[in-house]
Structure formats: structure tokens, C-alpha cells
Coordinates of C-alpha atoms in Angstrom, one line a residue:
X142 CA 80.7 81.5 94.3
X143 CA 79.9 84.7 93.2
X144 CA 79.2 86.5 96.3
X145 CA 82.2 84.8 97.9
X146 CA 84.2 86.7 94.9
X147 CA 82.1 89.7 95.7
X148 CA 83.1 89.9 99.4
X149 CA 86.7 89.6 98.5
X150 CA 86.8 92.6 96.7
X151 CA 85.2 94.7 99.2
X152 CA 88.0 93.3 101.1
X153 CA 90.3 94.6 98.4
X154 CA 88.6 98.3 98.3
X155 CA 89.1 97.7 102.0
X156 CA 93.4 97.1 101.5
X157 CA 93.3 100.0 98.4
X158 CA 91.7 102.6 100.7
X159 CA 94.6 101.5 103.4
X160 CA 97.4 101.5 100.8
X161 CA 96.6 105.0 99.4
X162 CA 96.3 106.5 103.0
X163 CA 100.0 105.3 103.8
X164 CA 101.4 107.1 100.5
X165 CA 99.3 109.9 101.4
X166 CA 100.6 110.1 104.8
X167 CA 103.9 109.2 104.4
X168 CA 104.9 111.2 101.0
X169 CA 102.6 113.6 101.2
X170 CA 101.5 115.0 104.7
X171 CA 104.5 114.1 106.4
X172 CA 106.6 115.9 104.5
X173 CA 107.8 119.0 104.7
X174 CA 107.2 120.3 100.5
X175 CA 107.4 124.3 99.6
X176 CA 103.9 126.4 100.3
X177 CA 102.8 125.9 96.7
X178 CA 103.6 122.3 96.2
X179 CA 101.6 121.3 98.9
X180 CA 98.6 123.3 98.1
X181 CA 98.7 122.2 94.8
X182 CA 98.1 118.6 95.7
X183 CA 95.5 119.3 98.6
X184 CA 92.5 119.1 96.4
X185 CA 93.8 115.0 95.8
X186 CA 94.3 114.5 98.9
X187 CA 90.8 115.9 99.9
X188 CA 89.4 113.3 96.7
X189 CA 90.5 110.1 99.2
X190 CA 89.7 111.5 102.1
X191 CA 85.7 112.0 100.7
X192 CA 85.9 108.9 99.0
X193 CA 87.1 107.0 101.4
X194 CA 84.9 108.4 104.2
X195 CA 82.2 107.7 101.7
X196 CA 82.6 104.0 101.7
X197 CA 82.8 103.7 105.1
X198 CA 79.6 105.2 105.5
X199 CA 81.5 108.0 108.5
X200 CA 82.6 111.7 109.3
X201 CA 84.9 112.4 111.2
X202 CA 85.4 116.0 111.0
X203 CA 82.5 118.8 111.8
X204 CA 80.4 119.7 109.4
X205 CA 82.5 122.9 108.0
X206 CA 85.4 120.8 107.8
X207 CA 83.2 118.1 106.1
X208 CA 81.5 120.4 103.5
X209 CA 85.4 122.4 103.1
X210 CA 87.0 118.5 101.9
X211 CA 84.0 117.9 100.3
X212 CA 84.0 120.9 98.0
X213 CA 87.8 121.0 97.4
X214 CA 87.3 117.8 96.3
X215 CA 84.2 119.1 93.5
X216 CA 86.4 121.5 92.3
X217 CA 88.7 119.1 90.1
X218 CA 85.5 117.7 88.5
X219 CA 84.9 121.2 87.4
X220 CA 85.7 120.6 83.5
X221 CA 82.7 118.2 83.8
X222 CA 80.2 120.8 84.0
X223 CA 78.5 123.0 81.4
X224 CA 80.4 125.3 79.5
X225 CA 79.0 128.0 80.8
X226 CA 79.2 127.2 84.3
X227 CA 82.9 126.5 83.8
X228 CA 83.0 130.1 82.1
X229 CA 81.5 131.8 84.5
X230 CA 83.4 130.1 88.1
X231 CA 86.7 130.6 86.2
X232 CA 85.7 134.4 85.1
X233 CA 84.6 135.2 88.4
X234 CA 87.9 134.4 90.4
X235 CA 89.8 135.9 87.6
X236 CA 87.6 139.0 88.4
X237 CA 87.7 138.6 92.1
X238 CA 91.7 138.6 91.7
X239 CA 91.6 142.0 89.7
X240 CA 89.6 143.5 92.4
X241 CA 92.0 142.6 95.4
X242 CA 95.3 143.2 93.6
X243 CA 93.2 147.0 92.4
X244 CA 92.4 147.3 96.2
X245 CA 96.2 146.6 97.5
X246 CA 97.6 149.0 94.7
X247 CA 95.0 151.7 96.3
X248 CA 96.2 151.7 99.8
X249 CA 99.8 151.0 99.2
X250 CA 101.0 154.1 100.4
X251 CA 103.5 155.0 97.4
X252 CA 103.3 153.2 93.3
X253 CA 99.8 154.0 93.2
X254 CA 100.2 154.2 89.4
X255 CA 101.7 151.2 89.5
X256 CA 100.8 148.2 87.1
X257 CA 99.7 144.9 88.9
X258 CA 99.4 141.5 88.2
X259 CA 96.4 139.4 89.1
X260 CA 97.4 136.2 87.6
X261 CA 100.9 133.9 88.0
X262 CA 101.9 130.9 86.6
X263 CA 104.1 128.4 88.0
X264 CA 106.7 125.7 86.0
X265 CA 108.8 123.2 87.3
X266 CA 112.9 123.3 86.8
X267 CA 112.2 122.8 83.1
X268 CA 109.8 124.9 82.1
X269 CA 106.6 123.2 82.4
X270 CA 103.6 124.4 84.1
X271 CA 102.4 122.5 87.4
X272 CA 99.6 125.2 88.1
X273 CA 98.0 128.9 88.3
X274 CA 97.2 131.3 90.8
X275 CA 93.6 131.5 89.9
X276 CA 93.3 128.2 89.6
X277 CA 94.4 128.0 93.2
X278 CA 92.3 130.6 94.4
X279 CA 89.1 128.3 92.5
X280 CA 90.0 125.6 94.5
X281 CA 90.1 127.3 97.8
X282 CA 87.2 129.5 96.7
X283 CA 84.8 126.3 96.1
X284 CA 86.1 125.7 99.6
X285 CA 84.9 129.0 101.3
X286 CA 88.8 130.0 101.5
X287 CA 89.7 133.5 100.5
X288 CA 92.3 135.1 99.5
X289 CA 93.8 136.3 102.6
X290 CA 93.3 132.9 104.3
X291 CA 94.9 130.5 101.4
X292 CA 98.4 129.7 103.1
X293 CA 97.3 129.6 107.1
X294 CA 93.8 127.9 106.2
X295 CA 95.6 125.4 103.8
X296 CA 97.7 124.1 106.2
X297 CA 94.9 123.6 108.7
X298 CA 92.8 121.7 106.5
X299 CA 95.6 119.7 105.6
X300 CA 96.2 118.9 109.6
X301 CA 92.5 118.0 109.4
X302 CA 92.8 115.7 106.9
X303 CA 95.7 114.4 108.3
X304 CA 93.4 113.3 110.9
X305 CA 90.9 111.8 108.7
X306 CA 93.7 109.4 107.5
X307 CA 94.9 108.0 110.4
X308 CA 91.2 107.9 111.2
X309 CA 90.8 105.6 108.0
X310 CA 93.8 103.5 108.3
X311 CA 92.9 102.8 112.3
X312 CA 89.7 100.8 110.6
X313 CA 92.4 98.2 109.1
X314 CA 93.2 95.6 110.8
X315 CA 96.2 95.5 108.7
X316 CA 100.2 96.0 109.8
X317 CA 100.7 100.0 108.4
X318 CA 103.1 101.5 110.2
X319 CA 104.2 104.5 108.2
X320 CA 107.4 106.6 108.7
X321 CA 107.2 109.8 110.8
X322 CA 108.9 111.4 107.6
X323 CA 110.1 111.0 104.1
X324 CA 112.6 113.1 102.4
X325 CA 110.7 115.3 100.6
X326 CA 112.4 116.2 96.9
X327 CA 113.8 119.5 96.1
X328 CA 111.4 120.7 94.0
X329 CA 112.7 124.2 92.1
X330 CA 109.8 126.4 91.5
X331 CA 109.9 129.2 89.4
X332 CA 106.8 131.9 88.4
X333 CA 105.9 134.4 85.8
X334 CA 103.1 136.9 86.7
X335 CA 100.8 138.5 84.1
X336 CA 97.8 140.7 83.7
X337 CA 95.6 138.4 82.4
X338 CA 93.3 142.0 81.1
X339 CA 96.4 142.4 78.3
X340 CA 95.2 139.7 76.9
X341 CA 98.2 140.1 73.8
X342 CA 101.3 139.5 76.4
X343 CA 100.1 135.7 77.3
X344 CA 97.1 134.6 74.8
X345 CA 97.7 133.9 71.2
X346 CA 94.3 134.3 70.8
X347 CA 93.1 137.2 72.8
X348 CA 89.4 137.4 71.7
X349 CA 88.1 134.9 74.2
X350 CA 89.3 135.0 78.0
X351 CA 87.4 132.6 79.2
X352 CA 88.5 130.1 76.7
X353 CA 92.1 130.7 77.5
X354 CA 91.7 130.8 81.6
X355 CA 90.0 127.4 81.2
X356 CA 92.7 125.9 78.8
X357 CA 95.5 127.6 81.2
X358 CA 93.7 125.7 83.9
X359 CA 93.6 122.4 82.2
X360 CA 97.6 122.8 81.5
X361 CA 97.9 123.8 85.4
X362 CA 95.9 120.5 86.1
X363 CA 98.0 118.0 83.7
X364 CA 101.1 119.3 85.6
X365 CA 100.1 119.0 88.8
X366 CA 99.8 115.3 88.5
X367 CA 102.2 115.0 85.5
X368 CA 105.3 117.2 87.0
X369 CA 104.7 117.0 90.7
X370 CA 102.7 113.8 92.1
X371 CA 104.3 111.6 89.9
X372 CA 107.7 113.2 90.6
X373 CA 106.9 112.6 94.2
X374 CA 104.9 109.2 94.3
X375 CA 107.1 107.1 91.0
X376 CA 105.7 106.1 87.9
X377 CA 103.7 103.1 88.9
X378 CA 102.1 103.9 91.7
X379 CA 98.6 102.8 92.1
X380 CA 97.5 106.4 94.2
X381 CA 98.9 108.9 91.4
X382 CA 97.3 106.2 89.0
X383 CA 94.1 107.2 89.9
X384 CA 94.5 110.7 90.1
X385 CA 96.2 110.8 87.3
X386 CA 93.5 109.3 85.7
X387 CA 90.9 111.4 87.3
X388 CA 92.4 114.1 85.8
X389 CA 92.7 113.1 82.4
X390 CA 89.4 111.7 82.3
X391 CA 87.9 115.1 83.3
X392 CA 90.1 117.6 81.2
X393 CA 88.8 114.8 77.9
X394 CA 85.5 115.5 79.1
X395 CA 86.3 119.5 79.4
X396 CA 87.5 119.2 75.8
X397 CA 84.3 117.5 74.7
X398 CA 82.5 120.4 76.6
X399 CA 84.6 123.2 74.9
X400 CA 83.9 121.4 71.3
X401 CA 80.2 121.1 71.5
X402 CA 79.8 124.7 73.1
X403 CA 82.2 126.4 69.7
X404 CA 80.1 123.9 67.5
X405 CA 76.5 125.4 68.4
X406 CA 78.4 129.4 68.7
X407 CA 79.5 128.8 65.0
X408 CA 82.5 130.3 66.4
X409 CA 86.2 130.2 64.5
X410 CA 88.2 130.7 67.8
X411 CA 89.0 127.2 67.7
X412 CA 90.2 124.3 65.2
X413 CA 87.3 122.5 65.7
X414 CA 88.6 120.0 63.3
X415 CA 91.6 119.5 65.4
X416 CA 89.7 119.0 68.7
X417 CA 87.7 116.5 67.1
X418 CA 90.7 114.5 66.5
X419 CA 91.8 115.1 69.5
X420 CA 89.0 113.7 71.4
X421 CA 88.4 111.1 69.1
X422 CA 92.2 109.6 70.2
X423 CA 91.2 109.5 73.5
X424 CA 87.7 107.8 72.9
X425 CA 89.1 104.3 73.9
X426 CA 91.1 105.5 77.0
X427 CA 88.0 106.1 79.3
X428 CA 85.3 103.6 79.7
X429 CA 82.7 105.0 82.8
X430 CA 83.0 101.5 84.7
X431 CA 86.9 102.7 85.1
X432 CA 86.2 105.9 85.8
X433 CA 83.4 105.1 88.4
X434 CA 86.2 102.8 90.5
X435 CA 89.0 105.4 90.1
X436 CA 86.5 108.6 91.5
X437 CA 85.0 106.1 94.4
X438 CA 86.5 103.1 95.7
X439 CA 83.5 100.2 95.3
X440 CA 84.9 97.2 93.0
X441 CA 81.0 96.3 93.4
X442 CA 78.0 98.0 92.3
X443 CA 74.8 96.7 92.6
X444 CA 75.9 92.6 92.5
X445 CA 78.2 93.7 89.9
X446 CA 82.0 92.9 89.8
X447 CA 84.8 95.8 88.4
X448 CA 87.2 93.0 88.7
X449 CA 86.7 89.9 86.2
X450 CA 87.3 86.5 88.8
X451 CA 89.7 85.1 86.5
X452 CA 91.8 88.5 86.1
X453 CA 91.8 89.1 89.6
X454 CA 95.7 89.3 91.0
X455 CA 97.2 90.6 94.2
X456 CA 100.1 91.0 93.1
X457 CA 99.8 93.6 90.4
X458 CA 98.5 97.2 90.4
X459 CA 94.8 97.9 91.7
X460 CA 94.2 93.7 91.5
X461 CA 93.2 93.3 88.2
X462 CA 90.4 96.6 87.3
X463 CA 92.7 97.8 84.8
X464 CA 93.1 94.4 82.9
X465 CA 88.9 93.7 83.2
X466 CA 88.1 97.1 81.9
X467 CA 90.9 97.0 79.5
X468 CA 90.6 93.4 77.6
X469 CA 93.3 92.3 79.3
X470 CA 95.8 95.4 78.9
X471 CA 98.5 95.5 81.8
X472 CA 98.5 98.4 83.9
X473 CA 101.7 99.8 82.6
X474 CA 100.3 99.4 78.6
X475 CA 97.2 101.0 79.7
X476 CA 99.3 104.1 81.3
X477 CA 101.9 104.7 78.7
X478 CA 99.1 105.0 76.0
X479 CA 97.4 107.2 78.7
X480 CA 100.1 109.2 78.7
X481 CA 100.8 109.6 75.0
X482 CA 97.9 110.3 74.8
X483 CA 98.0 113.0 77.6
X484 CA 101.4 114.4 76.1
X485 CA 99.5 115.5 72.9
X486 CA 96.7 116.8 74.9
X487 CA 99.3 119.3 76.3
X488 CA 101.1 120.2 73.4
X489 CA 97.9 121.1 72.0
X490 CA 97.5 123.8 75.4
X491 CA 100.4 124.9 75.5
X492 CA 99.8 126.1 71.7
X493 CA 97.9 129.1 72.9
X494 CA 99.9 130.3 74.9
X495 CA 103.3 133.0 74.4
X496 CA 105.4 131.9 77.2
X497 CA 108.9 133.6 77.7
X498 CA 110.7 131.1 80.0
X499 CA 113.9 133.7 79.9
X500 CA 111.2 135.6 82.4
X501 CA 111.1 132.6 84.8
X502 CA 111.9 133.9 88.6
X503 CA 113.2 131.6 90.9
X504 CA 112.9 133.2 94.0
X505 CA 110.3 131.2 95.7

């Protein structure tokens, strides 16, 4: 009985894997979004196509390509990593952007006094922030994408990972015709550029850059998913459910990171008291057999089952995972206190920062 169960829900990772590649497709690559939009989801899209290559034991792409969607995929699981490792890969592109914005102000012909900015953030119509500069140029740089090449390069990898999808969804044996196109939603982006070396114009706290670059990039990261996939997916759909969860999974896990690093420095840069709470609220909201199924696709590991037998359901989002890892919580209980939760998490970010929305351009 129970390896009759079993094979069912391979069958089921089989149908998930299909469903996500048709929202993919169809909202996402055959759309026609602004420049920044579509780079900002890229690194999502590369996490399916890895995953799901992954449990279909294939590549499809040369092994560039493989290693490119492969490492844009690593760099969202960045907050996981040691402090000082995070430190370090988010000082370095912030240095790496000082030096080419210095080099373009040298040969410019005239403004060679100038001032320059090596750092813009972007917000959505209201005011929130969806993502960073830097942050993009991390993602691309994990990627072996400089600076030069982000737009042109982008877009290619995204045609290649096009590819891989249809690739993916040709395994089904399933009906999944997809629309050529979708009408893609008028996004209104607007951006403020700084200098992230005057430290006083955007940081409250200006005696620790590489805390505030990694705190800027966890905001950019909440809004990518919170203020642009969701806008473009819906509120209950089972692809921006897991990287929505992703996400939140790994910017807790950054904050746990940040705590224990500030706890061993002694440090008073942070409210450590604060954080604590924080992190304490969110304790519940992030049990590893949940996480394990939203970053790779197996409902079995090992003989064991994600989904309980008696739990399992077609007919509601992801089959039943999120009641068996939840005692029985519906998907949309689980993701409203997800996202309660997630709306204090980004209050709390958005505290260190001086952000003058009158300053907003909206020329892009």
C-alpha cells in the first residue's frame, strides 16, 4: 500500500513540475514585461529549470549554459551562507560597481568632476522596493555575467531556459497547451540612485556597509516576490507559493545568520533583542521537510512520504504538503500567517533605511 501511495506522488511531482512550467511559460517568458522586471524574476525561473532538470536526472543545455542556470539559481540561497561570506560577495560587487561607474566618469569626455552613483534602487507605483542594482549585478555575477553583458546576456539565457521548459513539459504526457501570449501588466517602475560610499544620504546607520547592503538586499528580495511575482502570478498560486516561500525561508535564515555573527562581535549596531523576537516569530513557519519539497521537487525521500495518505487531495494547492507539514493548516492559513509574518520582517528593513520617495524618477 505504501509504495502504491509512493508511486502516486512521484506522479504528482511529475503533474507539479508540468503545472509550474505552464505558468512559467505562459506568464512569464511569453510575455513581453519591462528590462528590469524580467531580470528580476530570472534567477526563479532558473530555480525550476535546475530543479526540475534535477529530477529528471537530464541536461539539456551545454555545460556553460548548465553551470550559468545553475549558479543563478545558488545566488538566492546566498543569505544561507556564513556571514562573512555573505559580507564579502555583497562588498565585492558593491566595489566592482564603484570601479566601473569611476572608469565611465574617467573617459567621458566632459563632467569629469562629476559625482556618480554606483547603486539604484527600484519601487513599484507605491513606493515599495522590488530590487537593487547590485543586487542584480550579484545575481548575474554568480552567473559569470558582467556588467556590460547584463541586458543582451539576460535575454539569451532566458531564450535558453525557455527551451529547457518546453523541453520539461514535452516529458508529460499530459494536455498543456499554453497560450503564445498573456497580457503582460503594466508595471510602473520608478528608481532612486545613490552613492552607496555616503553612507549618511541612505543608511541610518552608516557604521557598517556591509550590514546595510545585505539588509537592502533582503528588502530587494521580499519585493521581488511580494510586489512583482505575486502581482503577476495571483495570490494563490502554487509557483509563487514556492518561491515565495523560498525566499522567506532564506532571508529568516539570513537573519539568524546576521544575529549570531553581532552576538559573538559584541557589537551594538543592531537591536539584538529585537532580532531575536523577530526570529523567534517565525520559528514555527519553516520546518526543513517543507523547505526540502519547495527548493526540489521529490514528495519522497528515501521511502519517506512529504504528503500524509490521508491528507492527500488533488484538488487543493500542492496536493496536501502544506496540510502534512502543517498539522492540518490549509494552504491559504499557512500563507496569510506567512505573510504577516513576512510584513513585519519588512518593516523591520525598511527601518534602516532614509528613503525620499518625492525623489522617485519614473522614466524607465
Amino acid at each position: 500500500m505504501k509504495n502504491s501511495f509512493n508511486t502516486k506522488l512521484k506522479k504528482t511531482a511529475k503533474q507539479i513540475i508540468t503545472n509550474d512550467g505552464i505558468i512559467i511559460k505562459t506568464l512569464l517568458l511569453n510575455s513581453s514585461y519591462k528590462g528590469i522586471i524580467s531580470i528580476i524574476t530570472l534567477p526563479f525561473i532558473g530555480l525550476y529549470c535546475r530543479e526540475a532538470q534535477e529530477f529528471y536526472n537530464l541536461r539539456i543545455m551545454d555545460e556553460k549554459t548548465e553551470k550559468q542556470i545553475a549558479d543563478l539559481r545558488n545566488s538566492i540561497k546566498i543569505l544561507c551562507y556564513k556571514y562573512n561570506k555573505i559580507e564579502k560577495s555583497f562588498l565585492k560587487i558593491d566595489n566592482d560597481q564603484n570601479d566601473y561607474y569611476i572608469k565611465l566618469l574617467e573617459n567621458a569626455p566632459t563632467n569629469k568632476q562629476a559625482s556618480y552613483y554606483n547603486l539604484g534602487i527600484y519601487f513599484d507605483k507605491n513606493g515599495h522596493i522590488i530590487g537593487d542594482t547590485q543586487l542584480i549585478s550579484f545575481y548575474f555575477d554568480s552567473a559569470e555575467i558582467n556588467n556590460d553583458e547584463i541586458n543582451q546576456k539576460a535575454y539569451n539565457l532566458g531564450n535558453k531556459m525557455g527551451i529547457i521548459i518546453k523541453r520539461i513539459l514535452m516529458l508529460s504526457k499530459c494536455n498543456h497547451k499554453t497560450s503564445k501570449t498573456s497580457t503582460p501588466i503594466d508595471f510602473k517602475i520608478g528608481y532612486i540612485d545613490y552613492n552607496s560610499n555616503n553612507d549618511n544620504i541612505l543608511f541610518k546607520n552608516n557604521s557598517d556597509k556591509g550590514l546595510n547592503l545585505l539588509l537592502l538586499h533582503m528588502l530587494g528580495m521580499i519585493g521581488s516576490y511580494k510586489y512583482v511575482l505575486r502581482k503577476i502570478l495571483g495570490d494563490t498560486n502554487q509557483w509563487e507559493y514556492r518561491c515565495e516561500y523560498i525566499i522567506s525561508h532564506n532571508i529568516w535564515t539570513g537573519l539568524k545568520i546576521i544575529q549570531h555573527h553581532f552576538e559573538n562581535t559584541k557589537s551594538n549596531t543592531l537591536d539584538l533583542e529585537l532580532l531575536s523576537t523577530i526570529i523567534e516569530n517565525g520559528r514555527n513557519l519553516f520546518p526543513t521537510e517543507y523547505r526540502n519539497c519547495m527548493m526540489h521537487y521529490e514528495l519522497v525521500h528515501n521511502d519517506k512520504s512529504y504528503i500524509k495518505q490521508e491528507l492527500y487531495r488533488p484538488d487543493i494547492p500542492l496536493y496536501g504538503l502544506i496540510e502534512s507539514c502543517f498539522y492540518g493548516q490549509s494552504a491559504k492559513n499557512y500563507y496569510d500567517n506567512l505573510r504577516k509574518y513576512m510584513d513585519n520582517v519588512e518593516i523591520f528593513l525598511n527601518s534602516f533605511f532614509k528613503l525620499d520617495y518625492q525623489n522617485i524618477k519614473w522614466d524607465l
